């Protein structure tokens, strides 16, 4: 079912100091500022942002656990603001899994059914269905304390799914798992989501989650949505330097516009004295401060000056080589600026790249993204 | 953390420092606690308290070397005082009064303490700190102050007390006064533990239950209550034990009629003044047995 969040705002009172009390002043922390988005039926929507950006508050507002100051929440076109959490049919999975420690796995999973008065064969059939879907067969009689992290995560997911919620909200459900379990759990989650066609809103600070799971992504910062869009679009064309930096997309260079050439479609940006060519944009003016994103995978490394159509060719010295599996992240400094480039292990060996070596970094003007 | 420490004790050997600390604690326990209680238990079976003349008689029997006579005499001593206590109308009545009043006062404590503790644990509101201090106040307040306050508030000559008395509800100097005194002094023992137990249940547990379709009440009784049950039972036991041992306020608000409004603690006191220490031993031993049994039972439940 589709979910629409319409200009939600929420602020919390801050603890007041003595002077605040004397001046009759109340201070607020604005957790959410005018947040709007829409999630379509069956969509996997990821809200990505650092700690304290308001993403958990947003989930709590949708679930009805916190009342918003302004704005409305719609489920299938109907406003649900007046409904208490138990009447919204919105599932929630918490970071700590929140399995009821005094109940067995089966009792945990069927809790929502009991709360809704669903018993007997119907309950057994539905419990079996989700337990099968999440590979939990054989764990029915176990207590939560005897389960592994991955099993706990699957049980908490099964418990939320058994009541067939209109929307399932997940608050960093994988962050308590070790790296290996997290990978398995991630693909499991995606499989179950597609299999059962559940609409999911997933909150995380891990850009890998967004990259691998999301249909759509909203990047949040300080209570507002910084960028919203299809996952590919957000990763390929981040709008702001915050989005680019938070998702660890690559080199961010700050400079000011030196010259604009609408005919050639080129903007020249002065980055600490080094001129970088970027695509032309109409809204820029000379002297304006801009941030540029150059992704490491778009930078070509060469030991001699390359014959290339790329407009940006920088002479640089290698200052660091970081081996990441089959790839090597080569950090080279070209005068005042530092640029990371990606190379395969094979090419690093072929070019005999080493620290202190002189290299040429080449990238096209079209590979430079101008960020807001 | 706990587990690490425990295993360290057994796996890593005992350091001289640990040993010293342990011996220090043990000697304190024996010197100040076990020895006096041991004396009490010993005295129960010691004939010299029961009948000082017996000791002389026993000595004479030993002197006469009549082994059979000594044996008969000794048999006569065993367990007498405690068994006799159960034939003593005053003690039996005191046991009954104590059990009934503590049952009622601890039930009152649970009825009011449970909701109060839940609100205190889950919500923030102005004046919460003051309220918490108020709840804990009776723990540090001398019980005699509680006694005076109750008399001044509900005594027969006070506005409220006289109205209640006219309608047949005498509070002070009746068994109702005993219950009030016990509730007053023992309530914080339950409330404090209950607040801590509720705080220990993560709020996300309740929120999960709500998101699964449970009403706030259902979430409370099916998730929060069972998860905090151990703490609540421990708190109840502490409250009950405190009520059982209540003396200072009770003796002020009770009518102190033997065989009618003695509690076990006041019985010890009056018997001590009326008939010497021997007379109060039986009641003291009964209290000791009851307290020890309840504590052990609660420990068994809580640590299960």
Coordinates of C-alpha atoms in Angstrom, one line a residue, chain A residues 12-331:
Chain A
X12 CA 11.4 18.7 21.0
X13 CA 11.9 21.1 23.9
X14 CA 15.5 21.3 25.1
X15 CA 16.3 21.1 28.7
X16 CA 16.1 24.7 29.9
X17 CA 18.9 26.3 31.8
X18 CA 18.5 28.7 34.7
X19 CA 18.8 31.8 32.4
X20 CA 16.1 30.3 30.1
X21 CA 13.8 29.9 33.0
X22 CA 14.4 33.4 34.2
X23 CA 13.9 34.9 30.8
X24 CA 10.9 32.7 30.2
X25 CA 12.5 31.4 27.1
X26 CA 12.0 27.9 25.7
X27 CA 14.4 26.4 23.3
X28 CA 13.6 23.7 20.8
X29 CA 15.4 21.1 18.9
X30 CA 13.9 20.9 15.4
X31 CA 14.1 17.2 14.6
X32 CA 12.0 17.3 11.5
X33 CA 11.5 20.3 9.2
X34 CA 8.8 20.1 6.6
X35 CA 9.6 16.6 5.4
X36 CA 7.5 15.2 2.5
X37 CA 7.8 12.1 0.4
X38 CA 5.8 9.3 -1.2
X39 CA 6.3 5.6 -1.2
X40 CA 4.5 3.5 -3.8
X41 CA 3.0 0.1 -3.2
X42 CA 5.7 -2.7 -2.9
X43 CA 8.5 -0.2 -3.0
X44 CA 11.7 -0.4 -1.0
X45 CA 12.3 3.1 0.3
X46 CA 15.5 3.9 2.2
X47 CA 16.0 6.9 4.4
X48 CA 19.7 7.5 4.6
X49 CA 21.4 9.9 7.0
X50 CA 23.8 10.4 9.9
X51 CA 22.9 9.9 13.6
X52 CA 20.7 12.7 14.8
X53 CA 19.3 13.7 11.4
X54 CA 15.8 12.9 12.4
X55 CA 15.3 9.7 10.6
X56 CA 14.1 7.7 13.6
X57 CA 11.8 10.5 14.7
X58 CA 10.3 10.3 11.2
X59 CA 9.7 6.6 11.5
X60 CA 8.1 7.1 15.0
X61 CA 5.8 9.7 13.5
X62 CA 4.7 7.4 10.7
X63 CA 4.1 4.5 13.2
X64 CA 2.1 6.9 15.5
X65 CA 4.5 6.5 18.4
X66 CA 5.3 10.3 18.3
X67 CA 2.8 13.0 17.4
X68 CA 4.0 15.5 14.9
X69 CA 3.6 19.2 15.3
X70 CA 2.6 19.9 11.7
X71 CA 1.9 17.9 8.6
X72 CA 0.0 14.7 7.8
X73 CA 0.6 11.1 7.1
X74 CA -1.5 9.3 4.5
X75 CA -1.9 5.6 4.0
X76 CA -3.5 4.7 0.7
X77 CA -4.8 8.3 0.4
X78 CA -6.4 8.3 3.9
X79 CA -5.1 10.4 6.7
X80 CA -4.1 8.2 9.6
X81 CA -3.0 10.9 12.1
X82 CA -5.9 10.3 14.4
X83 CA -5.2 6.5 14.7
X84 CA -3.2 5.1 17.6
X85 CA -0.2 2.9 16.6
X86 CA -2.1 -0.4 17.1
X87 CA -4.8 0.7 14.6
X88 CA -2.5 1.8 11.8
X89 CA -1.4 -1.6 10.6
X90 CA 2.1 -0.3 10.2
X91 CA 4.8 -2.8 11.3
X92 CA 8.0 -1.7 13.0
X93 CA 11.3 -3.5 13.4
X94 CA 13.8 -2.0 15.8
X95 CA 17.6 -2.0 15.8
X96 CA 17.7 -4.1 19.0
X97 CA 15.2 -6.6 17.5
X98 CA 13.0 -6.3 20.6
X99 CA 12.2 -9.9 20.8
X100 CA 10.1 -10.6 23.9
X101 CA 12.5 -12.6 26.1
X102 CA 9.8 -14.5 28.0
X103 CA 8.2 -16.0 24.9
X104 CA 9.4 -18.7 22.5
X105 CA 10.2 -17.9 18.9
X106 CA 6.7 -19.2 17.9
X107 CA 5.0 -17.1 20.6
X108 CA 7.0 -14.1 19.5
X109 CA 6.0 -14.5 15.9
X110 CA 2.3 -15.1 16.7
X111 CA 2.1 -12.2 19.1
X112 CA 0.5 -9.8 16.6
X113 CA -2.1 -12.4 15.6
X114 CA -3.1 -13.0 19.2
X115 CA -3.4 -9.3 19.7
X116 CA -5.7 -9.2 16.8
X117 CA -7.7 -12.2 18.0
X118 CA -6.6 -14.4 15.2
X119 CA -6.3 -18.0 16.5
X120 CA -6.4 -21.6 15.5
X121 CA -5.7 -22.9 12.0
X122 CA -5.6 -19.5 10.4
X123 CA -2.9 -18.4 12.9
X124 CA -0.9 -21.6 12.5
X125 CA -1.0 -21.3 8.7
X126 CA 0.2 -17.7 8.7
X127 CA 3.0 -18.4 11.2
X128 CA 4.2 -21.3 9.2
X129 CA 4.2 -19.3 6.0
X130 CA 6.4 -16.5 7.4
X131 CA 8.6 -18.9 9.3
X132 CA 9.2 -20.8 6.0
X133 CA 9.8 -17.7 4.1
X134 CA 12.5 -16.6 6.5
X135 CA 14.1 -20.0 7.0
X136 CA 13.1 -20.3 10.7
X137 CA 11.8 -23.8 10.6
X138 CA 12.9 -25.8 13.6
X139 CA 13.4 -22.8 15.9
X140 CA 9.7 -22.6 17.0
X141 CA 10.4 -23.8 20.6
X142 CA 13.6 -21.9 21.2
X143 CA 13.9 -18.9 23.5
X144 CA 15.3 -15.6 22.0
X145 CA 18.3 -15.7 24.3
X146 CA 19.6 -18.8 22.6
X147 CA 19.4 -17.4 19.1
X148 CA 22.3 -15.9 17.0
X149 CA 22.1 -12.3 15.9
X150 CA 21.0 -13.2 12.4
X151 CA 18.3 -15.5 13.7
X152 CA 17.0 -12.8 16.1
X153 CA 16.8 -10.4 13.2
X154 CA 14.8 -12.9 11.1
X155 CA 12.5 -13.6 13.9
X156 CA 11.8 -9.9 14.5
X157 CA 11.1 -9.6 10.8
X158 CA 8.8 -12.6 10.8
X159 CA 6.9 -11.3 13.8
X160 CA 6.4 -8.0 12.0
X161 CA 5.4 -9.6 8.7
X162 CA 2.9 -12.2 10.0
X163 CA 0.2 -9.5 10.6
X164 CA 0.6 -8.5 7.0
X165 CA 1.2 -4.8 7.6
X166 CA 0.4 -2.2 5.0
X167 CA 3.8 -0.7 5.5
X168 CA 6.8 -2.1 7.3
X169 CA 9.2 0.4 9.0
X170 CA 12.7 -0.8 9.8
X171 CA 15.0 1.2 12.0
X172 CA 18.6 0.2 11.2
X173 CA 17.7 -3.5 11.5
X174 CA 21.1 -4.8 10.4
X175 CA 23.4 -2.5 12.3
X176 CA 23.7 -4.9 15.2
X177 CA 24.9 -7.8 13.0
X178 CA 28.5 -8.6 12.1
X179 CA 29.6 -7.8 8.6
X180 CA 29.2 -11.3 7.2
X181 CA 25.7 -11.9 8.7
X182 CA 24.7 -8.5 7.5
X183 CA 25.4 -9.3 3.9
X184 CA 23.3 -12.5 4.1
X185 CA 20.5 -10.7 6.0
X186 CA 20.5 -8.0 3.4
X187 CA 19.9 -10.3 0.5
X188 CA 17.4 -12.3 2.6
X189 CA 15.5 -9.1 3.4
X190 CA 15.4 -8.1 -0.3
X191 CA 14.2 -11.5 -1.3
X192 CA 11.4 -11.6 1.3
X193 CA 10.3 -8.0 0.4
X194 CA 10.0 -8.9 -3.3
X195 CA 8.4 -12.3 -2.5
X196 CA 5.7 -10.9 -0.2
X197 CA 5.4 -7.5 -2.0
X198 CA 5.6 -5.5 1.2
X199 CA 6.1 -1.8 1.1
X200 CA 9.1 -1.0 3.2
X201 CA 10.6 2.1 4.7
X202 CA 14.1 1.4 5.9
X203 CA 16.2 3.8 7.9
X204 CA 20.0 3.5 7.9
X205 CA 23.2 5.4 8.1
X206 CA 25.0 2.8 6.0
X207 CA 25.1 3.8 2.3
X208 CA 25.7 0.2 1.4
X209 CA 22.2 -0.6 2.6
X210 CA 20.8 2.1 0.3
X211 CA 22.9 1.0 -2.6
X212 CA 21.9 -2.7 -2.4
X213 CA 18.4 -2.6 -1.2
X214 CA 16.6 0.6 -2.2
X215 CA 14.3 1.4 -5.1
X216 CA 14.2 5.0 -3.9
X217 CA 16.4 6.9 -1.5
X218 CA 16.0 10.0 0.6
X219 CA 19.1 11.4 2.1
X220 CA 18.4 13.3 5.3
X221 CA 20.4 16.0 7.1
X222 CA 19.4 18.1 10.1
X223 CA 15.7 17.2 9.9
X224 CA 15.3 17.9 6.2
X225 CA 15.5 15.8 3.1
X226 CA 18.6 16.8 1.2
X227 CA 18.0 14.7 -1.9
X228 CA 15.2 12.3 -2.9
X229 CA 15.1 10.1 -5.9
X230 CA 15.7 6.7 -7.6
X231 CA 18.7 5.1 -6.0
X232 CA 20.8 5.2 -9.2
X233 CA 20.1 8.8 -9.8
X234 CA 21.1 9.8 -6.2
X235 CA 24.4 7.9 -6.5
X236 CA 25.2 9.1 -10.0
X237 CA 24.1 12.7 -9.6
X238 CA 24.3 13.7 -6.0
X239 CA 22.9 17.2 -5.6
X240 CA 24.9 18.6 -2.7
X241 CA 28.4 18.1 -1.3
X242 CA 26.8 16.6 1.9
X243 CA 25.1 13.9 -0.1
X244 CA 28.3 13.2 -2.0
X245 CA 30.5 13.1 1.1
X246 CA 28.0 11.1 3.2
X247 CA 27.7 8.4 0.6
X248 CA 31.4 8.5 0.1
X249 CA 31.2 9.0 -3.6
X250 CA 34.7 10.4 -4.1
X251 CA 36.8 13.5 -4.4
X252 CA 35.1 16.8 -3.4
X253 CA 37.0 19.8 -4.5
X254 CA 36.0 23.4 -3.4
X255 CA 36.8 26.4 -5.6
X256 CA 35.2 29.3 -7.3
X257 CA 34.0 29.8 -10.8
X258 CA 36.8 31.4 -12.9
X259 CA 35.2 31.6 -16.3
X260 CA 32.0 30.5 -18.1
X261 CA 31.8 29.4 -21.7
X262 CA 28.2 28.7 -22.7
X263 CA 29.1 27.9 -26.4
X264 CA 31.8 25.4 -25.5
X265 CA 29.6 24.1 -22.6
X266 CA 32.4 24.5 -20.2
X267 CA 32.8 26.1 -16.7
X268 CA 36.3 26.6 -15.5
X269 CA 36.6 26.3 -11.7
X270 CA 39.6 27.5 -9.8
X271 CA 40.5 25.0 -7.1
X272 CA 43.3 26.5 -5.1
X273 CA 45.0 27.8 -8.2
X274 CA 44.4 24.6 -10.3
X275 CA 41.8 25.1 -13.1
X276 CA 39.3 22.3 -13.5
X277 CA 36.9 22.1 -16.4
X278 CA 33.3 21.2 -15.6
X279 CA 30.1 21.1 -17.6
X280 CA 28.4 24.5 -18.2
X281 CA 25.5 25.4 -16.0
X282 CA 23.3 28.4 -16.5
X283 CA 22.7 29.2 -12.9
X284 CA 26.4 29.8 -12.2
X285 CA 28.1 33.2 -12.2
X286 CA 31.8 34.1 -12.1
X287 CA 33.3 34.1 -8.6
X288 CA 30.6 31.9 -7.1
X289 CA 31.8 29.3 -4.6
X290 CA 31.2 25.7 -5.8
X291 CA 32.0 22.2 -4.8
X292 CA 33.0 19.7 -7.4
X293 CA 32.6 15.9 -7.2
X294 CA 35.1 13.8 -9.2
X295 CA 34.5 10.0 -8.7
X296 CA 37.7 7.9 -8.4
X297 CA 36.4 5.5 -11.0
X298 CA 36.2 8.3 -13.5
X299 CA 39.9 9.2 -13.1
X300 CA 42.4 7.6 -15.5
X301 CA 46.0 7.1 -14.3
X302 CA 48.9 7.3 -16.7
X303 CA 52.7 7.4 -16.2
X304 CA 53.3 9.5 -19.3
X305 CA 51.2 12.4 -20.5
X306 CA 48.2 10.7 -22.0
X307 CA 46.8 11.5 -25.5
X308 CA 43.2 11.9 -24.5
X309 CA 40.2 14.0 -25.2
X310 CA 39.8 14.5 -21.4
X311 CA 39.9 18.2 -20.6
X312 CA 41.4 17.8 -17.2
X313 CA 44.9 16.4 -17.1
X314 CA 46.8 17.0 -13.8
X315 CA 50.4 16.2 -13.1
X316 CA 50.6 14.6 -9.6
X317 CA 52.6 12.6 -7.2
X318 CA 51.4 9.4 -5.5
X319 CA 51.1 9.8 -1.8
X320 CA 49.1 6.7 -0.9
X321 CA 48.2 3.3 -2.2
X322 CA 45.3 1.5 -0.5
X323 CA 44.6 -2.1 -1.5
X324 CA 40.9 -3.0 -1.5
X325 CA 40.5 -6.4 -2.8
X326 CA 41.0 -6.5 -6.6
X327 CA 41.0 -2.7 -6.7
X328 CA 43.6 -0.1 -5.5
X329 CA 42.7 3.4 -4.3
X330 CA 45.5 5.6 -5.5
X331 CA 45.8 9.0 -3.8

